[in-house]
Amino acid sequence: MYYRRRMLRFDIWFTLLISFGIGWCAGKVAELVLPAMYESYAEEHVIADGDIGGKAGPEVFQVQSIDDILSHDTFTIVSHGIRYRNRGAGYYHGNYFHAVELPSGEVVAAWINMENVQYDGEYYSSDHTLPVGKVVWADLTDDEYFMQQISYGDPLTRTDFYVDMWGVGGAMDQEDYFKHRVDGVQAIVTIICFPLLHSIGAKLGLFPYFFPPRKKKGEEEQKGEWD
């Protein structure tokens, strides 16, 4: 069996290369203004302490097991060090979840507002108190790819619910905020630049047209007279 080898024309990959370069530069420019934008964004998405996704005070029940989770309307989880960030994680319906181990050894999926995680002492070795959470019933197995990601470490003990520690109006993590916007700027600029640069190159006679321009009526008549 023979396979036909297809290669992009020089004008296409050259224009794509230039467009990617411009998009990359646009992303770097965006990174310069994003810190100020994020500060304003975070101020608009502040969650009150004690609310879902907000900071958990000493009055919030600290669960030890799934039974504790299911028997309390709201609660928090205390995780040693950053173990809650070092297990499986993945996107479920567009939101980023972490596999969090409970003191009992059971593992649950949690949507965490990282801005409201609290800890005292050394970041990597002290206990981290996660934001206030609640149970949300959902069949997590309906997303097979998500299950593969979040089960990178130990598998989830329960897949019929997740813990919402994000709440309503919570601010996106700064790293995710930057990444989404930089990627968006780079993609949009690249998409706009590619046809624009190729069109300019075609008008200058450097590239062939994707779609040859239509000749004006007068030009067609003039060509007919000479023919």
PDB file of C-alpha atoms in Angstrom:
ATOM      1  CA  MET A   1       0.000   0.000   0.000  1.00  0.00           C
ATOM      2  CA  TYR A   2       1.334   3.404  -0.949  1.00  0.00           C
ATOM      3  CA  TYR A   3       0.708   6.614   0.958  1.00  0.00           C
ATOM      4  CA  ARG A   4       0.789   9.952  -0.741  1.00  0.00           C
ATOM      5  CA  ARG A   5       3.096  12.325   1.080  1.00  0.00           C
ATOM      6  CA  ARG A   6       1.562  15.720   1.534  1.00  0.00           C
ATOM      7  CA  MET A   7       3.560  18.825   2.433  1.00  0.00           C
ATOM      8  CA  LEU A   8       2.390  22.335   3.116  1.00  0.00           C
ATOM      9  CA  ARG A   9       3.348  24.846   0.487  1.00  0.00           C
ATOM     10  CA  PHE A  10       6.222  27.129   1.373  1.00  0.00           C
ATOM     11  CA  ASP A  11       3.973  30.208   1.515  1.00  0.00           C
ATOM     12  CA  ILE A  12       1.604  28.536   3.991  1.00  0.00           C
ATOM     13  CA  TRP A  13       4.127  27.299   6.543  1.00  0.00           C
ATOM     14  CA  PHE A  14       6.217  30.467   6.201  1.00  0.00           C
ATOM     15  CA  THR A  15       3.160  32.656   6.902  1.00  0.00           C
ATOM     16  CA  LEU A  16       2.151  30.378   9.779  1.00  0.00           C
ATOM     17  CA  LEU A  17       5.641  30.680  11.261  1.00  0.00           C
ATOM     18  CA  ILE A  18       5.521  34.474  11.128  1.00  0.00           C
ATOM     19  CA  SER A  19       1.975  34.477  12.553  1.00  0.00           C
ATOM     20  CA  PHE A  20       3.013  32.232  15.450  1.00  0.00           C
ATOM     21  CA  GLY A  21       5.912  34.572  16.151  1.00  0.00           C
ATOM     22  CA  ILE A  22       3.638  37.612  16.258  1.00  0.00           C
ATOM     23  CA  GLY A  23       1.171  35.707  18.449  1.00  0.00           C
ATOM     24  CA  TRP A  24       3.968  34.739  20.848  1.00  0.00           C
ATOM     25  CA  CYS A  25       5.077  38.379  21.101  1.00  0.00           C
ATOM     26  CA  ALA A  26       1.478  39.461  21.725  1.00  0.00           C
ATOM     27  CA  GLY A  27       1.301  36.942  24.575  1.00  0.00           C
ATOM     28  CA  LYS A  28       4.450  38.409  26.137  1.00  0.00           C
ATOM     29  CA  VAL A  29       2.938  41.882  25.937  1.00  0.00           C
ATOM     30  CA  ALA A  30      -0.234  40.576  27.579  1.00  0.00           C
ATOM     31  CA  GLU A  31       1.838  39.177  30.456  1.00  0.00           C
ATOM     32  CA  LEU A  32       2.979  42.714  31.263  1.00  0.00           C
ATOM     33  CA  VAL A  33      -0.559  44.017  31.864  1.00  0.00           C
ATOM     34  CA  LEU A  34      -2.098  40.876  33.385  1.00  0.00           C
ATOM     35  CA  PRO A  35      -0.817  41.423  36.980  1.00  0.00           C
ATOM     36  CA  ALA A  36      -2.804  44.658  37.277  1.00  0.00           C
ATOM     37  CA  MET A  37      -5.820  43.040  35.619  1.00  0.00           C
ATOM     38  CA  TYR A  38      -5.673  40.075  37.975  1.00  0.00           C
ATOM     39  CA  GLU A  39      -5.501  42.305  41.036  1.00  0.00           C
ATOM     40  CA  SER A  40      -8.710  44.031  39.970  1.00  0.00           C
ATOM     41  CA  TYR A  41     -10.296  40.695  39.051  1.00  0.00           C
ATOM     42  CA  ALA A  42      -9.429  39.129  42.413  1.00  0.00           C
ATOM     43  CA  GLU A  43     -10.893  42.097  44.318  1.00  0.00           C
ATOM     44  CA  GLU A  44     -14.186  41.612  42.500  1.00  0.00           C
ATOM     45  CA  HIS A  45     -14.276  37.906  43.367  1.00  0.00           C
ATOM     46  CA  VAL A  46     -13.648  37.976  47.114  1.00  0.00           C
ATOM     47  CA  ILE A  47     -15.573  35.322  49.072  1.00  0.00           C
ATOM     48  CA  ALA A  48     -16.442  36.011  52.693  1.00  0.00           C
ATOM     49  CA  ASP A  49     -14.809  33.848  55.353  1.00  0.00           C
ATOM     50  CA  GLY A  50     -17.073  30.940  56.281  1.00  0.00           C
ATOM     51  CA  ASP A  51     -18.871  30.862  52.934  1.00  0.00           C
ATOM     52  CA  ILE A  52     -18.346  28.028  50.461  1.00  0.00           C
ATOM     53  CA  GLY A  53     -14.923  28.630  48.938  1.00  0.00           C
ATOM     54  CA  GLY A  54     -14.003  31.110  51.678  1.00  0.00           C
ATOM     55  CA  LYS A  55     -11.436  30.743  54.437  1.00  0.00           C
ATOM     56  CA  ALA A  56     -12.347  28.175  57.083  1.00  0.00           C
ATOM     57  CA  GLY A  57     -12.197  29.404  60.661  1.00  0.00           C
ATOM     58  CA  PRO A  58     -11.791  27.234  63.782  1.00  0.00           C
ATOM     59  CA  GLU A  59     -15.574  26.914  64.041  1.00  0.00           C
ATOM     60  CA  VAL A  60     -15.769  24.989  60.745  1.00  0.00           C
ATOM     61  CA  PHE A  61     -15.863  21.222  61.229  1.00  0.00           C
ATOM     62  CA  GLN A  62     -12.693  19.418  60.113  1.00  0.00           C
ATOM     63  CA  VAL A  63     -13.683  16.156  58.476  1.00  0.00           C
ATOM     64  CA  GLN A  64     -11.722  12.965  58.950  1.00  0.00           C
ATOM     65  CA  SER A  65     -13.593  10.659  56.577  1.00  0.00           C
ATOM     66  CA  ILE A  66     -16.233  10.449  53.875  1.00  0.00           C
ATOM     67  CA  ASP A  67     -18.821   9.659  56.568  1.00  0.00           C
ATOM     68  CA  ASP A  68     -17.984  13.034  58.152  1.00  0.00           C
ATOM     69  CA  ILE A  69     -18.340  14.744  54.766  1.00  0.00           C
ATOM     70  CA  LEU A  70     -21.758  13.242  54.152  1.00  0.00           C
ATOM     71  CA  SER A  71     -23.012  14.064  57.635  1.00  0.00           C
ATOM     72  CA  HIS A  72     -22.182  17.806  57.530  1.00  0.00           C
ATOM     73  CA  ASP A  73     -23.607  20.553  55.344  1.00  0.00           C
ATOM     74  CA  THR A  74     -20.316  22.454  55.357  1.00  0.00           C
ATOM     75  CA  PHE A  75     -16.842  21.471  56.461  1.00  0.00           C
ATOM     76  CA  THR A  76     -13.141  21.802  55.772  1.00  0.00           C
ATOM     77  CA  ILE A  77     -10.267  19.401  55.142  1.00  0.00           C
ATOM     78  CA  VAL A  78      -6.827  19.710  56.716  1.00  0.00           C
ATOM     79  CA  SER A  79      -4.081  18.334  54.497  1.00  0.00           C
ATOM     80  CA  HIS A  80      -0.460  17.906  55.525  1.00  0.00           C
ATOM     81  CA  GLY A  81       1.869  19.943  53.345  1.00  0.00           C
ATOM     82  CA  ILE A  82       0.823  20.171  49.717  1.00  0.00           C
ATOM     83  CA  ARG A  83      -0.290  16.571  49.300  1.00  0.00           C
ATOM     84  CA  TYR A  84      -3.651  17.866  48.048  1.00  0.00           C
ATOM     85  CA  ARG A  85      -1.801  19.311  45.036  1.00  0.00           C
ATOM     86  CA  ASN A  86       0.516  16.394  44.354  1.00  0.00           C
ATOM     87  CA  ARG A  87      -1.997  13.701  43.480  1.00  0.00           C
ATOM     88  CA  GLY A  88      -4.127  13.333  40.395  1.00  0.00           C
ATOM     89  CA  ALA A  89      -5.891  16.379  38.988  1.00  0.00           C
ATOM     90  CA  GLY A  90      -7.909  17.207  35.914  1.00  0.00           C
ATOM     91  CA  TYR A  91     -10.687  19.235  34.310  1.00  0.00           C
ATOM     92  CA  TYR A  92     -14.278  18.182  34.902  1.00  0.00           C
ATOM     93  CA  HIS A  93     -16.863  20.209  32.996  1.00  0.00           C
ATOM     94  CA  GLY A  94     -14.312  22.980  32.588  1.00  0.00           C
ATOM     95  CA  ASN A  95     -13.304  23.204  36.250  1.00  0.00           C
ATOM     96  CA  TYR A  96      -9.969  22.018  37.677  1.00  0.00           C
ATOM     97  CA  PHE A  97     -10.275  19.354  40.371  1.00  0.00           C
ATOM     98  CA  HIS A  98      -7.697  17.796  42.697  1.00  0.00           C
ATOM     99  CA  ALA A  99      -7.689  14.359  44.291  1.00  0.00           C
ATOM    100  CA  VAL A 100      -7.565  15.060  48.040  1.00  0.00           C
ATOM    101  CA  GLU A 101      -6.718  12.404  50.615  1.00  0.00           C
ATOM    102  CA  LEU A 102      -8.650  12.547  53.885  1.00  0.00           C
ATOM    103  CA  PRO A 103      -7.045  11.651  57.242  1.00  0.00           C
ATOM    104  CA  SER A 104      -8.871   8.303  56.949  1.00  0.00           C
ATOM    105  CA  GLY A 105      -6.929   7.523  53.766  1.00  0.00           C
ATOM    106  CA  GLU A 106     -10.012   7.891  51.569  1.00  0.00           C
ATOM    107  CA  VAL A 107      -9.660  10.045  48.441  1.00  0.00           C
ATOM    108  CA  VAL A 108     -12.241  12.509  47.088  1.00  0.00           C
ATOM    109  CA  ALA A 109     -12.344  14.944  44.177  1.00  0.00           C
ATOM    110  CA  ALA A 110     -12.336  18.604  45.252  1.00  0.00           C
ATOM    111  CA  TRP A 111     -12.715  21.888  43.397  1.00  0.00           C
ATOM    112  CA  ILE A 112     -10.518  24.170  45.494  1.00  0.00           C
ATOM    113  CA  ASN A 113     -10.243  27.953  45.676  1.00  0.00           C
ATOM    114  CA  MET A 114      -6.471  28.083  46.159  1.00  0.00           C
ATOM    115  CA  GLU A 115      -6.596  31.749  47.147  1.00  0.00           C
ATOM    116  CA  ASN A 116      -8.280  30.793  50.431  1.00  0.00           C
ATOM    117  CA  VAL A 117      -6.076  27.885  51.512  1.00  0.00           C
ATOM    118  CA  GLN A 118      -4.471  28.669  54.887  1.00  0.00           C
ATOM    119  CA  TYR A 119      -1.313  27.368  56.509  1.00  0.00           C
ATOM    120  CA  ASP A 120       0.995  28.280  59.392  1.00  0.00           C
ATOM    121  CA  GLY A 121       4.723  27.735  59.188  1.00  0.00           C
ATOM    122  CA  GLU A 122       6.678  26.112  56.364  1.00  0.00           C
ATOM    123  CA  TYR A 123       4.663  25.885  53.133  1.00  0.00           C
ATOM    124  CA  TYR A 124       5.763  22.355  52.240  1.00  0.00           C
ATOM    125  CA  SER A 125       5.607  20.782  55.691  1.00  0.00           C
ATOM    126  CA  SER A 126       2.879  22.536  57.673  1.00  0.00           C
ATOM    127  CA  ASP A 127      -0.806  21.607  57.763  1.00  0.00           C
ATOM    128  CA  HIS A 128      -2.940  23.326  55.122  1.00  0.00           C
ATOM    129  CA  THR A 129      -6.556  24.151  55.943  1.00  0.00           C
ATOM    130  CA  LEU A 130      -8.599  24.051  52.747  1.00  0.00           C
ATOM    131  CA  PRO A 131     -11.533  26.420  52.139  1.00  0.00           C
ATOM    132  CA  VAL A 132     -15.060  25.722  53.359  1.00  0.00           C
ATOM    133  CA  GLY A 133     -16.641  22.994  51.250  1.00  0.00           C
ATOM    134  CA  LYS A 134     -19.891  21.181  50.571  1.00  0.00           C
ATOM    135  CA  VAL A 135     -20.948  18.024  48.762  1.00  0.00           C
ATOM    136  CA  VAL A 136     -22.166  18.240  45.154  1.00  0.00           C
ATOM    137  CA  TRP A 137     -23.675  15.049  43.769  1.00  0.00           C
ATOM    138  CA  ALA A 138     -22.415  14.184  40.284  1.00  0.00           C
ATOM    139  CA  ASP A 139     -21.450  11.103  38.296  1.00  0.00           C
ATOM    140  CA  LEU A 140     -17.747  11.756  37.785  1.00  0.00           C
ATOM    141  CA  THR A 141     -17.371   8.634  35.676  1.00  0.00           C
ATOM    142  CA  ASP A 142     -19.251  10.285  32.809  1.00  0.00           C
ATOM    143  CA  ASP A 143     -15.907  11.864  31.831  1.00  0.00           C
ATOM    144  CA  GLU A 144     -13.497   9.004  31.181  1.00  0.00           C
ATOM    145  CA  TYR A 145     -10.504  11.254  30.462  1.00  0.00           C
ATOM    146  CA  PHE A 146     -11.050  13.154  33.710  1.00  0.00           C
ATOM    147  CA  MET A 147     -11.112   9.882  35.633  1.00  0.00           C
ATOM    148  CA  GLN A 148      -7.791   8.869  34.083  1.00  0.00           C
ATOM    149  CA  GLN A 149      -6.227  12.185  35.095  1.00  0.00           C
ATOM    150  CA  ILE A 150      -7.516  12.411  38.636  1.00  0.00           C
ATOM    151  CA  SER A 151      -6.712   8.739  39.297  1.00  0.00           C
ATOM    152  CA  TYR A 152      -3.043   9.314  38.520  1.00  0.00           C
ATOM    153  CA  GLY A 153      -2.249   8.522  42.151  1.00  0.00           C
ATOM    154  CA  ASP A 154      -4.687   6.503  44.229  1.00  0.00           C
ATOM    155  CA  PRO A 155      -8.151   6.121  42.668  1.00  0.00           C
ATOM    156  CA  LEU A 156     -11.094   8.064  44.062  1.00  0.00           C
ATOM    157  CA  THR A 157     -12.921   6.312  46.864  1.00  0.00           C
ATOM    158  CA  ARG A 158     -16.248   7.758  45.731  1.00  0.00           C
ATOM    159  CA  THR A 159     -17.145   8.890  42.222  1.00  0.00           C
ATOM    160  CA  ASP A 160     -20.759   9.908  42.818  1.00  0.00           C
ATOM    161  CA  PHE A 161     -19.958  13.321  44.297  1.00  0.00           C
ATOM    162  CA  TYR A 162     -17.255  15.964  44.548  1.00  0.00           C
ATOM    163  CA  VAL A 163     -16.417  18.582  47.157  1.00  0.00           C
ATOM    164  CA  ASP A 164     -17.108  22.167  46.120  1.00  0.00           C
ATOM    165  CA  MET A 165     -14.523  24.392  47.818  1.00  0.00           C
ATOM    166  CA  TRP A 166     -14.811  27.067  45.154  1.00  0.00           C
ATOM    167  CA  GLY A 167     -18.189  28.641  45.792  1.00  0.00           C
ATOM    168  CA  VAL A 168     -20.000  31.270  43.777  1.00  0.00           C
ATOM    169  CA  GLY A 169     -17.834  34.026  42.338  1.00  0.00           C
ATOM    170  CA  GLY A 170     -14.505  32.649  43.466  1.00  0.00           C
ATOM    171  CA  ALA A 171     -11.402  34.065  41.830  1.00  0.00           C
ATOM    172  CA  MET A 172      -9.490  31.878  39.392  1.00  0.00           C
ATOM    173  CA  ASP A 173      -6.005  30.868  40.484  1.00  0.00           C
ATOM    174  CA  GLN A 174      -3.482  33.444  39.245  1.00  0.00           C
ATOM    175  CA  GLU A 175      -1.515  30.873  37.248  1.00  0.00           C
ATOM    176  CA  ASP A 176      -4.682  29.663  35.473  1.00  0.00           C
ATOM    177  CA  TYR A 177      -5.859  33.250  34.959  1.00  0.00           C
ATOM    178  CA  PHE A 178      -2.601  34.147  33.224  1.00  0.00           C
ATOM    179  CA  LYS A 179      -2.437  30.962  31.165  1.00  0.00           C
ATOM    180  CA  HIS A 180      -5.981  31.177  29.823  1.00  0.00           C
ATOM    181  CA  ARG A 181      -5.610  34.791  28.765  1.00  0.00           C
ATOM    182  CA  VAL A 182      -2.117  34.510  27.308  1.00  0.00           C
ATOM    183  CA  ASP A 183      -3.135  31.418  25.353  1.00  0.00           C
ATOM    184  CA  GLY A 184      -6.258  33.213  24.152  1.00  0.00           C
ATOM    185  CA  VAL A 185      -4.340  36.292  23.002  1.00  0.00           C
ATOM    186  CA  GLN A 186      -1.750  34.168  21.194  1.00  0.00           C
ATOM    187  CA  ALA A 187      -4.424  32.090  19.447  1.00  0.00           C
ATOM    188  CA  ILE A 188      -6.518  35.089  18.365  1.00  0.00           C
ATOM    189  CA  VAL A 189      -3.536  37.087  17.088  1.00  0.00           C
ATOM    190  CA  THR A 190      -2.174  34.072  15.197  1.00  0.00           C
ATOM    191  CA  ILE A 191      -5.553  33.366  13.582  1.00  0.00           C
ATOM    192  CA  ILE A 192      -5.941  37.005  12.519  1.00  0.00           C
ATOM    193  CA  CYS A 193      -2.371  37.411  11.267  1.00  0.00           C
ATOM    194  CA  PHE A 194      -2.222  34.282   9.111  1.00  0.00           C
ATOM    195  CA  PRO A 195      -4.788  35.247   6.433  1.00  0.00           C
ATOM    196  CA  LEU A 196      -3.813  38.915   6.666  1.00  0.00           C
ATOM    197  CA  LEU A 197      -0.098  38.302   6.080  1.00  0.00           C
ATOM    198  CA  HIS A 198      -0.779  35.771   3.338  1.00  0.00           C
ATOM    199  CA  SER A 199      -3.113  38.202   1.584  1.00  0.00           C
ATOM    200  CA  ILE A 200      -0.477  40.955   1.736  1.00  0.00           C
ATOM    201  CA  GLY A 201       2.148  38.562   0.372  1.00  0.00           C
ATOM    202  CA  ALA A 202      -0.167  37.536  -2.458  1.00  0.00           C
ATOM    203  CA  LYS A 203      -0.881  41.158  -3.415  1.00  0.00           C
ATOM    204  CA  LEU A 204       2.857  41.811  -3.508  1.00  0.00           C
ATOM    205  CA  GLY A 205       3.285  38.843  -5.828  1.00  0.00           C
ATOM    206  CA  LEU A 206       5.271  36.809  -3.263  1.00  0.00           C
ATOM    207  CA  PHE A 207       2.668  34.070  -2.751  1.00  0.00           C
ATOM    208  CA  PRO A 208      -0.076  32.554  -4.872  1.00  0.00           C
ATOM    209  CA  TYR A 209      -3.623  33.552  -3.906  1.00  0.00           C
ATOM    210  CA  PHE A 210      -5.783  31.141  -1.964  1.00  0.00           C
ATOM    211  CA  PHE A 211      -8.686  32.461  -3.978  1.00  0.00           C
ATOM    212  CA  PRO A 212      -7.688  34.349  -7.159  1.00  0.00           C
ATOM    213  CA  PRO A 213      -9.297  37.810  -7.212  1.00  0.00           C
ATOM    214  CA  ARG A 214     -12.131  38.311  -9.657  1.00  0.00           C
ATOM    215  CA  LYS A 215     -11.314  40.440 -12.644  1.00  0.00           C
ATOM    216  CA  LYS A 216     -13.285  43.589 -13.167  1.00  0.00           C
ATOM    217  CA  LYS A 217     -15.776  43.757 -15.984  1.00  0.00           C
ATOM    218  CA  GLY A 218     -13.723  46.340 -17.890  1.00  0.00           C
ATOM    219  CA  GLU A 219     -10.629  44.152 -17.725  1.00  0.00           C
ATOM    220  CA  GLU A 220     -12.549  41.174 -19.118  1.00  0.00           C
ATOM    221  CA  GLU A 221     -13.869  43.247 -22.034  1.00  0.00           C
ATOM    222  CA  GLN A 222     -10.408  44.634 -22.746  1.00  0.00           C
ATOM    223  CA  LYS A 223      -8.943  41.139 -22.758  1.00  0.00           C
ATOM    224  CA  GLY A 224     -11.674  40.034 -25.161  1.00  0.00           C
ATOM    225  CA  GLU A 225     -10.866  42.827 -27.638  1.00  0.00           C
ATOM    226  CA  TRP A 226      -7.181  41.919 -27.817  1.00  0.00           C
ATOM    227  CA  ASP A 227      -7.955  38.194 -27.971  1.00  0.00           C
TER     228      ASP A 227
END
